[in-house]
Amino acid sequence: QKLPSLSQVTIPSNVESIGFNTFYYSGLKNIDLQSGLKVIGSGAFEGTLVDSIYIPSTVDSIASAAFRSCDSLKVISYNASNTVSTYSTSPFAKCAKVEKLIIGENVSMIQKNLFRDFPNLKTIVIPGNVKSIGNYSFYNDGLESVKICEGVETIGESVFLNNANLT
């Protein structure tokens, strides 16, 4: 492990970017991302021990695998606005324990592949501030219930494909 004894980090508001593999497989359990952060690089928090993460509204770019293989991650509170898709796979790939997803009021678009492969995610509410849902956004999740609020204008291809329990 890289930085195995590092268990907590606060990224202050003056930091705008976290680079490639910065905390890769460290012992991080608590991550506090302050408003002001704009870019989360590929593998930045890959393999950490975090169980919940809040993505602030100032984030406008999250790279592939930014949080990949965070085996303890259960809660994602996502409030990034106008996020630029800079990934071919989800930033949360191989985070199979995610069971709660909170989509914040600043989110206007859910990018393709963003919240896929979460077998423990049973229910989601997509608020009306979300105007567009990208292709495969919730592909292969464990969804049983989805509420799409008034305001959503575009729903992409195969957004809810392979959610066998979705009614």
Coordinates of N, CA and C in Angstrom, one line a residue:
Q1 N 0.8 -1.2 0.0 CA 0.0 0.0 0.0 C 0.9 1.2 0.0
K2 N 0.4 2.2 -0.7 CA 1.0 3.5 -0.7 C 0.4 4.3 0.5
L3 N 1.2 4.9 1.3 CA 0.8 5.7 2.5 C -0.2 4.9 3.4
P4 N 0.1 3.7 3.8 CA -0.8 2.8 4.6 C -1.3 3.4 5.9
S5 N -0.5 4.3 6.5 CA -0.9 4.8 7.8 C -1.8 6.1 7.7
L6 N -1.9 6.6 6.5 CA -2.7 7.8 6.3 C -4.2 7.4 6.3
S7 N -4.9 7.9 7.3 CA -6.3 7.5 7.4 C -7.3 8.6 7.2
Q8 N -6.9 9.9 7.2 CA -7.8 11.0 7.0 C -7.1 12.1 6.2
V9 N -7.9 12.7 5.3 CA -7.3 13.9 4.6 C -8.4 14.9 4.4
T10 N -8.1 16.2 4.5 CA -9.0 17.3 4.1 C -8.3 18.0 3.0
I11 N -9.0 18.1 1.9 CA -8.5 18.8 0.7 C -9.1 20.3 0.9
P12 N -8.3 21.2 1.2 CA -8.8 22.6 1.5 C -9.3 23.3 0.2
S13 N -10.0 24.4 0.5 CA -10.7 25.1 -0.6 C -9.7 25.7 -1.6
N14 N -8.5 25.9 -1.3 CA -7.5 26.5 -2.3 C -6.9 25.5 -3.2
V15 N -7.2 24.2 -3.0 CA -6.7 23.1 -3.9 C -7.7 22.9 -5.0
E16 N -7.3 23.1 -6.3 CA -8.2 23.0 -7.4 C -8.1 21.6 -8.1
S17 N -7.0 20.9 -7.9 CA -6.8 19.7 -8.6 C -6.1 18.6 -7.8
I18 N -6.6 17.4 -7.9 CA -5.9 16.2 -7.3 C -5.5 15.4 -8.4
G19 N -4.2 15.1 -8.5 CA -3.6 14.4 -9.7 C -3.7 12.9 -9.7
F20 N -3.2 12.3 -10.7 CA -3.2 10.9 -11.0 C -2.6 10.1 -9.8
N21 N -3.4 9.2 -9.3 CA -2.9 8.2 -8.3 C -2.4 8.9 -7.0
T22 N -2.8 10.1 -6.7 CA -2.3 10.8 -5.5 C -2.4 10.0 -4.2
F23 N -3.6 9.4 -3.9 CA -3.8 8.6 -2.7 C -4.0 7.2 -3.0
Y24 N -3.5 6.7 -4.2 CA -3.7 5.3 -4.7 C -3.4 4.3 -3.6
Y25 N -4.4 3.5 -3.3 CA -4.3 2.4 -2.3 C -3.7 2.8 -1.0
S26 N -4.0 4.0 -0.6 CA -3.6 4.5 0.8 C -4.5 3.9 1.8
G27 N -4.3 4.2 3.0 CA -5.2 3.7 4.1 C -6.3 4.7 4.4
L28 N -6.6 5.6 3.5 CA -7.6 6.6 3.8 C -8.9 6.0 4.1
K29 N -9.5 6.5 5.2 CA -10.9 6.1 5.5 C -11.8 7.3 5.5
N30 N -11.3 8.5 5.7 CA -12.1 9.7 5.7 C -11.5 10.7 4.7
I31 N -12.3 11.2 3.8 CA -11.9 12.2 2.8 C -12.8 13.3 2.9
D32 N -12.3 14.5 3.1 CA -13.1 15.7 3.1 C -12.7 16.6 2.0
L33 N -13.6 16.6 0.9 CA -13.3 17.5 -0.2 C -14.0 18.8 -0.1
Q34 N -13.3 19.9 0.1 CA -13.9 21.2 0.3 C -14.3 21.8 -1.1
S35 N -15.2 22.7 -1.0 CA -15.6 23.5 -2.2 C -14.4 24.3 -2.7
G36 N -14.2 24.3 -4.0 CA -13.0 24.9 -4.6 C -12.3 23.9 -5.5
L37 N -12.4 22.6 -5.1 CA -11.8 21.6 -5.9 C -12.5 21.5 -7.2
K38 N -11.8 21.4 -8.3 CA -12.3 21.3 -9.7 C -12.1 20.0 -10.4
V39 N -10.9 19.4 -10.2 CA -10.5 18.3 -10.9 C -10.1 17.1 -10.0
I40 N -10.6 15.9 -10.2 CA -10.2 14.7 -9.5 C -9.6 13.8 -10.6
G41 N -8.3 13.6 -10.5 CA -7.6 12.8 -11.5 C -7.8 11.3 -11.4
S42 N -7.4 10.6 -12.5 CA -7.5 9.2 -12.6 C -6.8 8.5 -11.4
G43 N -7.5 7.6 -10.8 CA -6.9 6.8 -9.7 C -6.6 7.6 -8.4
A44 N -7.1 8.9 -8.3 CA -6.7 9.7 -7.2 C -7.0 9.1 -5.9
F45 N -8.1 8.4 -5.7 CA -8.5 7.8 -4.5 C -8.7 6.3 -4.7
E46 N -8.2 5.7 -5.7 CA -8.4 4.3 -6.0 C -7.9 3.4 -4.9
G47 N -8.8 2.5 -4.5 CA -8.4 1.5 -3.5 C -8.3 2.0 -2.1
T48 N -8.8 3.2 -1.8 CA -8.8 3.7 -0.5 C -9.9 2.9 0.3
L49 N -10.0 3.2 1.6 CA -10.9 2.5 2.5 C -12.1 3.3 2.9
V50 N -12.3 4.4 2.2 CA -13.4 5.3 2.4 C -14.8 4.6 2.3
D51 N -15.7 5.0 3.2 CA -17.0 4.4 3.2 C -18.1 5.3 2.7
S52 N -17.8 6.6 2.6 CA -18.7 7.6 2.0 C -17.9 8.7 1.4
I53 N -18.4 9.4 0.4 CA -17.7 10.5 -0.2 C -18.7 11.5 -0.7
Y54 N -18.4 12.8 -0.5 CA -19.1 13.9 -0.9 C -18.3 14.6 -2.0
I55 N -19.0 14.7 -3.2 CA -18.3 15.4 -4.3 C -19.0 16.8 -4.4
P56 N -18.2 17.9 -4.1 CA -18.7 19.2 -4.1 C -19.1 19.8 -5.4
S57 N -20.0 20.8 -5.4 CA -20.5 21.4 -6.6 C -19.4 22.0 -7.5
T58 N -18.3 22.4 -7.0 CA -17.2 23.0 -7.8 C -16.5 22.0 -8.7
V59 N -16.6 20.7 -8.4 CA -15.9 19.7 -9.3 C -16.5 19.7 -10.7
D60 N -15.7 19.9 -11.7 CA -16.2 19.9 -13.0 C -15.5 18.8 -13.9
S61 N -14.6 18.1 -13.3 CA -14.0 17.0 -14.0 C -13.6 15.9 -13.1
I62 N -14.1 14.7 -13.4 CA -13.7 13.5 -12.6 C -13.2 12.5 -13.6
A63 N -12.0 12.0 -13.5 CA -11.4 11.1 -14.5 C -11.8 9.6 -14.2
S64 N -11.5 8.8 -15.2 CA -11.7 7.3 -15.0 C -11.1 6.8 -13.8
A65 N -11.7 5.9 -13.1 CA -11.2 5.2 -12.0 C -10.7 6.1 -10.8
A66 N -11.3 7.3 -10.7 CA -10.9 8.2 -9.6 C -11.1 7.5 -8.3
F67 N -12.2 6.7 -8.1 CA -12.5 6.0 -6.9 C -12.6 4.5 -7.1
R68 N -12.0 4.0 -8.2 CA -12.1 2.6 -8.5 C -11.6 1.7 -7.3
S69 N -12.3 0.6 -7.1 CA -12.0 -0.4 -6.1 C -11.9 0.1 -4.7
C70 N -12.8 1.0 -4.4 CA -13.0 1.5 -3.0 C -14.0 0.5 -2.4
D71 N -13.5 -0.6 -1.9 CA -14.3 -1.8 -1.5 C -15.2 -1.5 -0.3
S72 N -15.0 -0.4 0.4 CA -15.8 -0.1 1.6 C -16.8 1.0 1.2
L73 N -16.8 1.6 0.1 CA -17.6 2.7 -0.3 C -19.1 2.3 -0.4
K74 N -19.9 2.9 0.5 CA -21.3 2.6 0.5 C -22.2 3.8 0.2
V75 N -21.8 5.0 0.4 CA -22.6 6.2 0.2 C -21.8 7.2 -0.7
I76 N -22.5 7.6 -1.8 CA -22.0 8.7 -2.6 C -23.0 9.8 -2.6
S77 N -22.5 11.0 -2.2 CA -23.3 12.2 -2.3 C -22.6 13.0 -3.4
Y78 N -23.4 13.1 -4.5 CA -22.8 13.7 -5.7 C -23.5 15.0 -6.0
N79 N -22.7 16.1 -5.9 CA -23.3 17.4 -6.1 C -22.5 18.2 -7.2
A80 N -21.7 17.5 -8.0 CA -20.9 18.2 -9.0 C -21.8 18.8 -10.1
S81 N -21.5 20.0 -10.5 CA -22.4 20.6 -11.5 C -21.6 20.7 -12.9
N82 N -22.3 20.4 -13.9 CA -21.7 20.5 -15.3 C -20.4 19.7 -15.4
T83 N -20.4 18.5 -14.8 CA -19.2 17.7 -14.9 C -18.8 17.3 -16.3
V84 N -17.6 17.5 -16.7 CA -17.1 17.1 -18.0 C -16.7 15.6 -17.9
S85 N -17.2 14.9 -18.8 CA -16.9 13.4 -18.9 C -15.5 13.2 -19.4
T86 N -14.6 12.8 -18.6 CA -13.2 12.6 -19.0 C -12.9 11.1 -18.8
Y87 N -13.9 10.2 -18.8 CA -13.6 8.8 -18.5 C -14.3 7.9 -19.5
S88 N -13.8 6.8 -19.7 CA -14.4 5.8 -20.6 C -15.1 4.7 -19.7
T89 N -14.6 4.6 -18.4 CA -15.3 3.8 -17.4 C -15.7 4.6 -16.3
S90 N -16.5 4.2 -15.4 CA -17.0 4.9 -14.3 C -15.9 5.3 -13.3
P91 N -15.9 6.5 -12.8 CA -15.0 6.9 -11.8 C -15.1 6.0 -10.5
F92 N -16.3 5.4 -10.4 CA -16.6 4.5 -9.3 C -16.6 3.0 -9.6
A93 N -15.9 2.6 -10.7 CA -15.8 1.2 -11.1 C -15.3 0.3 -10.0
K94 N -15.9 -0.8 -9.9 CA -15.6 -1.9 -8.9 C -15.8 -1.4 -7.4
C95 N -16.8 -0.6 -7.2 CA -17.3 -0.1 -5.9 C -18.6 -0.8 -5.6
A96 N -18.6 -2.1 -5.5 CA -19.8 -2.9 -5.5 C -20.6 -2.8 -4.3
K97 N -20.1 -2.2 -3.2 CA -20.9 -2.0 -2.0 C -21.8 -0.8 -1.9
V98 N -21.7 0.1 -2.9 CA -22.5 1.3 -2.9 C -24.0 0.9 -2.7
E99 N -24.6 1.5 -1.7 CA -26.0 1.2 -1.5 C -26.9 2.5 -1.4
K100 N -26.2 3.6 -1.3 CA -27.0 4.9 -1.3 C -26.3 5.9 -2.2
L101 N -27.2 6.6 -3.0 CA -26.7 7.6 -3.9 C -27.6 8.8 -3.7
I102 N -26.9 9.9 -3.4 CA -27.7 11.2 -3.2 C -27.2 12.1 -4.3
I103 N -28.2 12.5 -5.2 CA -27.9 13.4 -6.3 C -28.3 14.8 -5.9
G104 N -27.3 15.7 -5.8 CA -27.5 17.0 -5.2 C -28.2 18.0 -6.2
E105 N -28.6 19.1 -5.6 CA -29.3 20.2 -6.3 C -28.5 20.9 -7.4
N106 N -27.2 20.8 -7.4 CA -26.4 21.4 -8.5 C -26.2 20.5 -9.7
V107 N -26.6 19.3 -9.7 CA -26.4 18.4 -10.8 C -27.4 18.6 -11.9
S108 N -26.9 19.0 -13.1 CA -27.8 19.2 -14.2 C -27.7 18.0 -15.2
M109 N -26.6 17.3 -15.1 CA -26.4 16.2 -16.1 C -25.7 15.0 -15.4
I110 N -26.3 13.8 -15.6 CA -25.6 12.6 -15.1 C -24.9 12.0 -16.3
Q111 N -23.6 12.0 -16.3 CA -22.8 11.5 -17.4 C -22.9 10.0 -17.7
K112 N -22.6 9.6 -18.9 CA -22.6 8.2 -19.2 C -21.7 7.4 -18.3
N113 N -22.2 6.2 -18.0 CA -21.5 5.2 -17.2 C -21.2 5.6 -15.7
L114 N -21.8 6.7 -15.3 CA -21.4 7.3 -14.0 C -21.7 6.4 -12.8
F115 N -22.9 5.9 -12.7 CA -23.3 5.2 -11.5 C -23.7 3.7 -11.9
R116 N -22.8 3.0 -12.6 CA -23.1 1.7 -13.0 C -22.4 0.6 -12.2
D117 N -23.0 -0.6 -12.2 CA -22.4 -1.7 -11.5 C -22.4 -1.6 -10.0
F118 N -23.5 -1.1 -9.5 CA -23.7 -1.0 -8.0 C -24.8 -2.0 -7.6
P119 N -24.5 -3.3 -7.4 CA -25.5 -4.3 -7.2 C -26.3 -4.1 -5.9
N120 N -25.8 -3.3 -5.0 CA -26.5 -3.1 -3.7 C -27.3 -1.8 -3.7
L121 N -27.3 -1.0 -4.8 CA -28.1 0.2 -4.9 C -29.5 -0.2 -5.3
K122 N -30.5 0.0 -4.4 CA -31.8 -0.5 -4.6 C -32.8 0.6 -5.1
T123 N -32.6 1.8 -4.7 CA -33.5 2.9 -5.0 C -32.8 4.2 -5.3
I124 N -33.3 4.9 -6.2 CA -32.7 6.3 -6.5 C -33.8 7.2 -6.8
V125 N -33.6 8.5 -6.5 CA -34.4 9.6 -6.9 C -33.6 10.5 -7.7
I126 N -34.1 10.8 -8.9 CA -33.4 11.7 -9.8 C -34.2 13.0 -9.8
P127 N -33.6 14.0 -9.1 CA -34.3 15.3 -8.9 C -34.5 16.0 -10.2
G128 N -35.5 17.0 -10.2 CA -35.8 17.7 -11.4 C -34.8 18.7 -11.9
N129 N -33.8 19.0 -11.1 CA -32.7 19.8 -11.6 C -31.8 19.1 -12.6
V130 N -31.9 17.7 -12.6 CA -31.1 16.9 -13.6 C -31.9 17.0 -14.9
K131 N -31.3 17.5 -15.9 CA -31.9 17.7 -17.2 C -31.7 16.5 -18.2
S132 N -30.5 15.9 -18.0 CA -30.1 14.9 -18.9 C -29.4 13.7 -18.2
I133 N -29.8 12.5 -18.6 CA -29.2 11.3 -18.0 C -28.5 10.5 -19.1
G134 N -27.2 10.4 -19.0 CA -26.4 9.8 -20.1 C -26.5 8.3 -20.2
N135 N -26.1 7.8 -21.3 CA -26.2 6.3 -21.7 C -25.5 5.5 -20.6
Y136 N -26.1 4.4 -20.3 CA -25.6 3.4 -19.3 C -25.3 3.9 -17.9
S137 N -26.0 5.0 -17.5 CA -25.7 5.7 -16.3 C -25.9 4.8 -15.0
F138 N -27.0 4.0 -15.1 CA -27.3 3.1 -14.0 C -27.4 1.6 -14.5
Y139 N -26.6 1.3 -15.4 CA -26.5 0.0 -16.0 C -26.0 -1.0 -15.0
N140 N -26.6 -2.2 -14.9 CA -26.2 -3.3 -14.1 C -26.1 -3.0 -12.6
D141 N -27.1 -2.1 -12.2 CA -27.2 -1.9 -10.7 C -28.2 -2.9 -10.1
G142 N -28.5 -2.8 -8.9 CA -29.5 -3.7 -8.2 C -30.8 -2.9 -8.0
L143 N -31.1 -2.0 -8.9 CA -32.3 -1.1 -8.6 C -33.6 -1.9 -8.6
E144 N -34.4 -1.5 -7.6 CA -35.8 -2.0 -7.5 C -36.8 -0.9 -7.7
S145 N -36.3 0.4 -7.5 CA -37.2 1.5 -7.6 C -36.5 2.7 -8.1
V146 N -37.1 3.4 -9.0 CA -36.5 4.7 -9.6 C -37.6 5.7 -9.6
K147 N -37.3 6.9 -9.1 CA -38.2 8.0 -9.3 C -37.5 9.1 -10.1
I148 N -38.1 9.4 -11.2 CA -37.5 10.5 -12.1 C -38.5 11.7 -11.9
C149 N -38.0 12.8 -11.4 CA -38.8 13.9 -11.1 C -39.0 14.8 -12.3
E150 N -40.1 15.5 -12.3 CA -40.4 16.4 -13.4 C -39.2 17.4 -13.6
G151 N -38.8 17.6 -14.8 CA -37.7 18.5 -15.1 C -36.7 17.8 -16.0
V152 N -36.6 16.4 -15.8 CA -35.7 15.6 -16.7 C -36.2 15.7 -18.1
E153 N -35.3 16.1 -19.0 CA -35.7 16.2 -20.4 C -35.2 15.1 -21.3
T154 N -34.0 14.6 -21.0 CA -33.4 13.6 -21.9 C -32.9 12.4 -21.1
I155 N -33.3 11.2 -21.6 CA -32.8 9.9 -20.9 C -32.1 9.2 -22.0
G156 N -30.9 8.9 -21.8 CA -30.0 8.2 -22.8 C -30.4 6.7 -23.1
E157 N -29.5 6.1 -23.8 CA -29.7 4.7 -24.2 C -29.3 3.8 -23.0
S158 N -30.0 2.7 -22.8 CA -29.7 1.6 -21.9 C -29.4 2.1 -20.5
V159 N -30.0 3.2 -20.1 CA -29.7 3.8 -18.8 C -30.0 2.8 -17.6
F160 N -31.1 2.0 -17.7 CA -31.4 1.1 -16.6 C -31.3 -0.4 -17.0
L161 N -30.6 -0.6 -18.1 CA -30.4 -2.0 -18.6 C -29.7 -2.9 -17.5
N162 N -30.2 -4.1 -17.4 CA -29.6 -5.1 -16.5 C -29.9 -4.8 -15.0
N163 N -31.1 -4.2 -14.8 CA -31.6 -4.0 -13.4 C -32.8 -5.0 -13.3
A164 N -32.5 -6.2 -13.1 CA -33.5 -7.3 -13.2 C -34.7 -7.1 -12.2
N165 N -34.5 -6.4 -11.1 CA -35.5 -6.3 -10.1 C -36.3 -5.0 -10.2
L166 N -36.0 -4.2 -11.2 CA -36.7 -2.9 -11.4 C -38.1 -3.1 -11.9
T167 N -39.0 -2.5 -11.1 CA -40.4 -2.7 -11.5 C -41.0 -1.4 -11.9

